[in-house]
Tab-separated table of C-alpha atoms in Angstrom:
chain	number	residue	atom	x	y	z
N	13	PRO	CA	90.454	192.132	48.527
N	14	VAL	CA	89.325	195.416	50.090
N	15	VAL	CA	86.445	195.176	52.544
N	16	ARG	CA	84.416	197.957	53.742
N	17	TRP	CA	81.992	197.576	56.478
N	18	LYS	CA	78.792	199.356	57.294
N	19	ARG	CA	76.400	198.858	59.967
N	20	GLN	CA	73.085	197.601	58.995
N	21	ALA	CA	69.604	197.622	61.006
N	22	ASP	CA	69.507	195.802	64.375
N	23	LEU	CA	67.195	193.001	65.199
N	24	PRO	CA	64.715	193.216	67.896
N	25	ALA	CA	66.769	191.097	70.309
N	26	PRO	CA	70.331	190.339	70.972
N	27	ARG	CA	71.246	186.624	69.973
N	28	VAL	CA	74.035	184.179	70.592
N	29	ASP	CA	74.417	180.508	69.682
N	30	ALA	CA	71.531	180.709	67.105
N	31	ALA	CA	71.847	179.030	63.700
N	32	ALA	CA	71.058	180.254	60.204
N	33	CYS	CA	70.679	179.053	56.566
N	34	ALA	CA	69.656	180.301	53.178
N	35	SER	CA	66.618	178.907	51.606
N	36	THR	CA	63.818	179.691	49.149
N	37	VAL	CA	60.319	180.257	50.590
N	38	ASN	CA	57.515	180.230	48.519
N	39	GLY	CA	59.576	181.447	45.613
N	40	THR	CA	61.334	184.080	47.397
N	41	ALA	CA	64.853	183.967	48.507
N	42	MET	CA	65.252	184.108	52.355
N	43	VAL	CA	68.047	184.343	55.131
N	44	VAL	CA	66.655	182.081	57.883
N	45	PHE	CA	67.675	182.483	61.574
N	46	TYR	CA	66.460	180.322	64.364
N	47	GLY	CA	66.746	179.990	68.325
N	48	GLY	CA	69.587	181.054	70.317
N	49	ARG	CA	69.871	182.755	73.526
N	50	SER	CA	69.469	186.585	74.443
N	51	ASP	CA	72.092	186.436	76.988
N	52	SER	CA	74.344	183.982	78.765
N	53	GLN	CA	71.893	183.280	81.500
N	54	SER	CA	68.598	183.028	79.607
N	55	ALA	CA	66.913	180.081	78.401
N	56	PRO	CA	67.108	179.103	74.575
N	57	GLY	CA	64.553	180.645	72.474
N	58	ASN	CA	62.326	179.506	69.679
N	59	ASN	CA	61.719	182.598	67.186
N	60	LEU	CA	62.030	181.935	63.587
N	61	TRP	CA	63.148	184.963	61.795
N	62	MET	CA	63.372	185.348	58.015
N	63	LEU	CA	64.809	188.375	55.865
N	64	SER	CA	64.123	188.802	52.342
N	65	PRO	CA	67.547	190.309	50.952
N	66	THR	CA	65.951	191.690	47.644
N	67	SER	CA	63.248	193.608	49.512
N	68	PRO	CA	64.786	193.971	52.969
N	69	ALA	CA	62.094	193.188	55.839
N	70	TRP	CA	62.428	191.014	58.899
N	71	ASN	CA	59.721	188.590	59.463
N	72	ASP	CA	59.102	187.314	62.891
N	73	ILE	CA	57.398	183.685	62.455
N	74	SER	CA	56.500	183.455	66.260
N	75	SER	CA	53.159	181.326	65.676
N	76	PRO	CA	53.327	178.355	65.769
N	77	HIS	CA	56.202	178.055	67.956
N	78	GLY	CA	58.852	175.476	67.233
N	79	PRO	CA	61.203	173.791	69.670
N	80	SER	CA	63.420	176.134	72.137
N	81	ARG	CA	66.914	175.595	71.102
N	82	SER	CA	70.433	177.091	71.422
N	83	TRP	CA	73.815	175.881	70.056
N	84	HIS	CA	71.845	173.682	67.600
N	85	THR	CA	72.238	173.107	63.979
N	86	THR	CA	69.777	173.963	61.008
N	87	ILE	CA	69.801	173.450	57.497
N	88	SER	CA	67.204	173.608	54.559
N	89	ASP	CA	66.331	171.690	51.502
N	90	GLN	CA	64.486	174.744	50.053
N	91	GLN	CA	61.198	173.076	51.214
N	92	SER	CA	61.615	172.747	54.912
N	93	LEU	CA	63.882	173.942	57.671
N	94	PHE	CA	65.345	171.342	59.798
N	95	VAL	CA	66.251	172.000	63.458
N	96	ILE	CA	68.759	169.158	64.895
N	97	ALA	CA	69.629	168.421	68.428
N	98	GLY	CA	70.804	171.311	70.781
N	99	SER	CA	70.538	172.716	74.186
N	100	THR	CA	66.980	173.306	75.609
N	101	PRO	CA	65.733	174.793	78.844
N	102	THR	CA	65.737	171.306	80.476
N	103	GLY	CA	69.154	170.027	78.986
N	104	LEU	CA	70.617	168.527	75.758
N	105	VAL	CA	68.407	166.855	73.368
N	106	ASN	CA	69.068	164.666	69.977
N	107	SER	CA	65.652	165.374	68.504
N	108	PHE	CA	65.045	166.351	64.778
N	109	TRP	CA	62.427	168.824	64.053
N	110	SER	CA	61.134	170.250	60.412
N	111	PHE	CA	59.266	173.242	59.565
N	112	ASP	CA	57.368	173.283	56.281
N	113	PHE	CA	57.761	176.828	54.694
N	114	THR	CA	54.555	176.190	52.621
N	115	THR	CA	52.087	175.057	55.373
N	116	GLY	CA	53.874	176.737	58.512
N	117	VAL	CA	53.623	173.374	60.308
N	118	TRP	CA	56.353	172.056	62.819
N	119	VAL	CA	56.803	168.222	62.922
N	120	GLN	CA	58.990	166.382	65.229
N	121	ARG	CA	60.329	163.392	63.282
N	122	GLN	CA	60.793	159.946	65.093
N	123	LEU	CA	64.041	158.494	63.731
N	124	PHE	CA	65.707	155.135	64.605
N	125	ALA	CA	69.296	154.279	63.559
N	126	LYS	CA	71.224	151.696	61.907
N	127	ASP	CA	74.902	150.906	60.976
N	128	LEU	CA	76.274	150.408	57.658
N	129	LYS	CA	75.552	146.898	57.714
N	130	GLY	CA	71.953	147.404	58.485
N	131	ASN	CA	72.022	146.606	62.138
N	132	THR	CA	70.004	148.638	64.682
N	133	VAL	CA	72.052	150.970	66.684
N	134	SER	CA	71.610	153.630	69.364
N	135	GLU	CA	70.434	156.945	67.786
N	136	PRO	CA	72.801	159.847	67.948
N	137	SER	CA	73.730	161.110	71.507
N	138	LYS	CA	72.096	164.052	72.902
N	139	ARG	CA	74.393	166.963	71.977
N	140	GLU	CA	74.973	170.710	71.415
N	141	GLY	CA	77.339	172.195	69.186
N	142	GLY	CA	77.138	169.581	66.338
N	143	LYS	CA	77.036	170.512	62.749
N	144	ALA	CA	75.177	169.289	59.970
N	145	VAL	CA	75.136	169.947	56.159
N	146	ILE	CA	73.297	168.712	53.131
N	147	VAL	CA	75.557	166.879	50.657
N	148	GLY	CA	73.543	165.669	47.637
N	149	SER	CA	70.549	163.736	48.929
N	150	ASN	CA	72.018	163.285	52.355
N	151	ILE	CA	71.979	165.213	55.636
N	152	ILE	CA	75.512	164.569	57.087
N	153	LEU	CA	75.795	165.357	61.078
N	154	TYR	CA	79.175	165.392	62.735
N	155	GLY	CA	80.389	165.816	66.401
N	156	GLY	CA	79.176	168.151	69.066
N	157	TRP	CA	79.434	168.091	72.955
N	158	SER	CA	77.655	165.684	75.048
N	159	ASN	CA	77.561	165.011	78.757
N	160	SER	CA	77.532	161.344	78.294
N	161	VAL	CA	81.090	160.807	76.844
N	162	ALA	CA	84.484	161.290	78.259
N	163	ASN	CA	86.014	164.819	77.698
N	164	GLY	CA	82.548	165.898	76.146
N	165	ALA	CA	83.497	166.263	72.476
N	166	MET	CA	82.614	163.651	69.923
N	167	ASN	CA	83.431	162.631	66.466
N	168	ASP	CA	80.632	160.262	65.378
N	169	LEU	CA	79.518	160.798	61.960
N	170	TRP	CA	75.857	160.065	60.704
N	171	SER	CA	73.816	160.285	57.452
N	172	LEU	CA	70.305	160.676	56.838
N	173	ASP	CA	68.568	160.422	53.631
N	174	LEU	CA	66.452	162.999	52.039
N	175	PRO	CA	63.527	163.210	51.348
N	176	GLY	CA	62.579	160.044	53.258
N	177	ILE	CA	63.892	161.313	56.594
N	178	ASN	CA	63.419	157.857	58.059
N	179	HIS	CA	66.458	156.594	59.959
N	180	TRP	CA	70.048	157.820	60.738
N	181	VAL	CA	72.994	155.655	59.560
N	182	LEU	CA	76.034	155.599	61.645
N	183	LEU	CA	79.053	155.838	59.099
N	184	HIS	CA	81.663	155.298	61.942
N	185	ASP	CA	82.001	155.949	65.560
N	186	THR	CA	85.785	156.258	65.930
N	187	MET	CA	88.204	157.953	63.707
N	188	VAL	CA	91.848	159.164	63.961
N	189	ALA	CA	91.011	162.236	61.944
N	190	PRO	CA	89.405	164.441	62.556
N	191	PRO	CA	89.398	164.492	66.297
N	192	PRO	CA	86.266	164.479	68.599
N	193	LEU	CA	85.045	168.219	68.032
N	194	SER	CA	82.583	170.581	69.394
N	195	GLY	CA	82.196	174.430	68.408
N	196	HIS	CA	83.499	173.627	64.841
N	197	CYS	CA	82.071	174.942	61.596
N	198	THR	CA	81.051	172.938	58.487
N	199	ILE	CA	80.126	173.462	54.897
N	200	SER	CA	79.251	171.383	52.108
N	201	PHE	CA	81.207	171.491	48.728
N	202	ALA	CA	80.541	169.159	45.860
N	203	ASP	CA	80.114	165.552	47.280
N	204	THR	CA	82.253	166.645	50.517
N	205	MET	CA	81.607	168.063	53.983
N	206	ILE	CA	84.354	170.333	55.271
N	207	VAL	CA	85.047	170.497	59.045
N	208	VAL	CA	87.214	173.601	60.330
N	209	GLY	CA	88.457	174.070	63.821
N	210	GLY	CA	86.541	173.552	67.114
N	211	ARG	CA	87.327	172.254	70.495
N	212	THR	CA	88.825	168.809	70.794
N	213	HIS	CA	89.243	168.671	74.503
N	214	PRO	CA	88.199	170.881	77.435
N	215	SER	CA	91.605	172.309	77.260
N	216	SER	CA	92.427	172.201	73.437
N	217	LEU	CA	91.183	173.854	70.282
N	218	SER	CA	91.860	172.796	66.811
N	219	TRP	CA	93.052	174.668	63.618
N	220	TYR	CA	92.865	171.412	61.273
N	221	VAL	CA	90.574	171.425	58.129
N	222	HIS	CA	89.242	167.975	57.197
N	223	GLU	CA	87.170	166.812	54.381
N	224	PHE	CA	84.790	163.916	54.342
N	225	ASN	CA	83.616	162.360	50.839
N	226	VAL	CA	80.097	160.988	50.977
N	227	THR	CA	80.723	158.926	47.907
N	228	THR	CA	83.991	157.127	49.130
N	229	ASN	CA	83.273	157.591	52.849
N	230	ILE	CA	87.020	158.604	53.359
N	231	TRP	CA	88.231	161.459	55.554
N	232	ARG	CA	91.167	163.575	54.349
N	233	ASP	CA	93.271	166.199	56.312
N	234	ILE	CA	93.349	169.298	53.997
N	235	THR	CA	94.952	171.646	56.493
N	236	PRO	CA	96.757	174.455	54.453
N	237	THR	CA	100.622	174.172	54.982
N	238	SER	CA	101.218	177.611	53.439
N	239	GLY	CA	99.723	181.139	53.404
N	240	VAL	CA	98.790	182.903	56.575
N	241	ALA	CA	98.399	181.100	59.874
N	242	PHE	CA	94.702	180.166	60.836
N	243	PRO	CA	94.492	180.203	64.642
N	244	ALA	CA	92.935	177.264	66.739
N	245	MET	CA	89.362	178.498	67.258
N	246	GLU	CA	85.863	177.628	68.190
N	247	HIS	CA	82.409	179.228	67.764
N	248	HIS	CA	83.495	180.680	64.294
N	249	ALA	CA	81.276	180.741	61.434
N	250	CYS	CA	82.081	179.566	57.983
N	251	THR	CA	80.209	179.843	54.647
N	252	LEU	CA	80.770	179.177	50.925
N	253	PHE	CA	80.836	181.745	48.289
N	254	GLY	CA	81.525	179.878	44.880
N	255	SER	CA	84.638	177.539	45.763
N	256	LEU	CA	85.711	179.914	48.497
N	257	LEU	CA	85.479	178.688	51.915
N	258	VAL	CA	84.991	181.964	54.055
N	259	ILE	CA	85.460	182.183	57.944
N	260	PHE	CA	84.426	185.178	60.026
N	261	GLY	CA	84.975	185.823	63.713
N	262	GLY	CA	85.458	183.129	66.518
N	263	GLN	CA	86.946	182.435	69.826
N	264	PRO	CA	90.922	181.753	69.666
N	265	GLU	CA	92.622	179.952	72.617
N	266	THR	CA	93.462	183.094	74.405
N	267	GLY	CA	92.287	186.631	74.532
N	268	PRO	CA	89.100	188.107	73.182
N	269	PRO	CA	86.982	186.850	70.225
N	270	THR	CA	88.142	188.056	66.724
N	271	ASN	CA	86.588	189.971	63.871
N	272	THR	CA	88.995	188.611	61.238
N	273	MET	CA	87.974	187.267	58.065
N	274	TYR	CA	89.833	184.158	56.508
N	275	ALA	CA	89.317	182.492	53.042
N	276	MET	CA	90.573	179.380	51.332
N	277	SER	CA	89.968	177.930	47.876
N	278	LEU	CA	88.284	174.411	47.767
N	279	LEU	CA	89.338	173.730	44.203
N	280	PRO	CA	91.776	171.022	43.446
N	281	ARG	CA	95.259	172.218	43.346
N	282	LEU	CA	97.613	170.955	40.569
N	283	LYS	CA	100.764	172.045	42.416
N	284	GLY	CA	101.389	172.841	45.939
N	285	ALA	CA	98.990	172.700	48.924
N	286	ARG	CA	96.012	174.880	49.705
N	287	GLU	CA	96.520	178.084	51.632
N	288	TRP	CA	94.683	180.517	53.923
N	289	LEU	CA	94.430	184.143	52.994
N	290	ARG	CA	93.655	186.925	55.429
N	291	ILE	CA	90.987	189.378	54.290
N	292	ASN	CA	92.163	192.642	55.877
N	293	PRO	CA	89.583	195.425	56.138
N	294	ALA	CA	89.854	198.878	54.723
N	295	ASP	CA	89.828	201.964	56.991
N	296	GLY	CA	86.592	202.611	58.306
N	297	PRO	CA	83.899	200.859	60.619
N	298	VAL	CA	84.038	197.315	61.126
N	299	PRO	CA	82.015	194.639	63.075
N	300	LYS	CA	83.057	194.210	66.589
N	301	VAL	CA	84.875	191.064	67.634
N	302	ARG	CA	82.532	188.317	68.346
N	303	SER	CA	81.801	184.383	68.496
N	304	GLY	CA	78.674	182.166	68.536
N	305	HIS	CA	77.477	184.417	65.711
N	306	CYS	CA	75.702	183.277	62.445
N	307	THR	CA	76.820	183.777	58.838
N	308	VAL	CA	74.951	183.056	55.618
N	309	VAL	CA	75.843	183.671	51.882
N	310	HIS	CA	72.986	184.652	49.637
N	311	GLU	CA	73.939	185.226	46.011
N	312	HIS	CA	76.997	187.468	46.231
N	313	SER	CA	76.474	188.877	49.815
N	314	LEU	CA	77.607	187.523	53.339
N	315	TYR	CA	75.314	188.219	56.298
N	316	VAL	CA	76.685	188.341	59.671
N	317	PHE	CA	74.431	188.455	62.622
N	318	GLY	CA	74.502	188.453	66.506
N	319	GLY	CA	76.870	186.693	68.669
N	320	LYS	CA	78.850	187.355	71.993
N	321	GLY	CA	81.471	189.922	72.018
N	322	ASP	CA	84.204	190.852	74.551
N	323	THR	CA	83.195	191.060	78.059
N	324	SER	CA	80.331	188.710	77.197
N	325	ILE	CA	77.938	191.376	75.643
N	326	ILE	CA	75.414	189.989	73.332
N	327	TYR	CA	74.848	191.458	69.780
N	328	HIS	CA	71.813	191.974	67.722
N	329	ASP	CA	73.590	193.850	64.880
N	330	MET	CA	73.567	192.735	61.247
N	331	TRP	CA	76.309	193.372	58.658
N	332	LYS	CA	76.423	192.745	54.973
N	333	TYR	CA	79.442	192.282	52.504
N	334	ASP	CA	79.142	192.242	48.849
N	335	PHE	CA	81.693	189.766	47.408
N	336	LEU	CA	81.592	191.261	43.947
N	337	THR	CA	82.361	194.841	44.691
N	338	GLY	CA	84.310	194.443	47.891
N	339	GLU	CA	82.119	196.998	49.686
N	340	TRP	CA	79.738	196.979	52.514
N	341	ALA	CA	76.467	198.762	52.345
N	342	GLU	CA	73.999	199.833	55.015
N	343	ILE	CA	70.514	198.420	54.691
N	344	ASN	CA	67.515	199.807	56.427
N	345	VAL	CA	65.512	196.724	57.375
N	346	ALA	CA	61.752	196.960	58.234
N	347	VAL	CA	60.201	194.534	60.940
N	348	THR	CA	56.909	192.850	60.347
N	349	GLY	CA	55.165	189.984	62.376
N	350	SER	CA	55.428	189.968	66.218
N	351	VAL	CA	58.423	191.618	67.982
């Protein structure tokens, strides 16, 4: 497919290691961004930004403030925004916060943990770089980086029922596949969670793709064996458009970050293996290379925000791609709320 990029309006502050999701707020579709850092030395922030794609305007929901976070994970059930774990000004945490879109109230949920047999276990370790998705009526949290485990990366898998949000369930704590990971990306598709790439060890990155089925509690390695080669990578961002897994940007093993886009169909294959496709941009302006950015799909558009580029520059640019037309359009975004 042909990709044409155009630059979109900037956000008020550069941001890296933020988290994003799409949601419906008071009946209006919104792209939601939360937290992150304005540079490599700054403390994590707690700004909540929402953008209405249909009537483009950024809203800074600066009061009340939520928890300061970077390298956290955020998801939404269309009623609330959930902020899980991450890095804070005082270190790593494993806390669970929710923001009610209707009331505008932040609440820290006090959770305990059990294993599959109902035995009480320790709650998820403090972490950064873990990823969570909603599959059916469950929040699924996988991996991340912790100071409390050897080599840092983890491969624990946890489930939390919605809407009760009462306790975590440890699905398992050791698995052959996938390996312990941080800086990976995840999406939900049907009754599965898809995990792509990430750092497996202080000196090793992954290019593997794994699928966890919440119905059968079984992992499968679905790494493509044909098509273009997907490089080992961390701090990339993946989204779902229909049945298409789309990845943009990220930090490969060597060299600067990338601005390449990859795609893979998640539909069952009758013959042959799944394969990666590389989406090559047409002539014209393209987003700069980046990692630690956010991507969100709303309807038929992909939104790319912020991240860290080559030479550690932090971006606050915003890009939009229309999957249906294959064209990128510039949108002038107004800013409301406090900046």
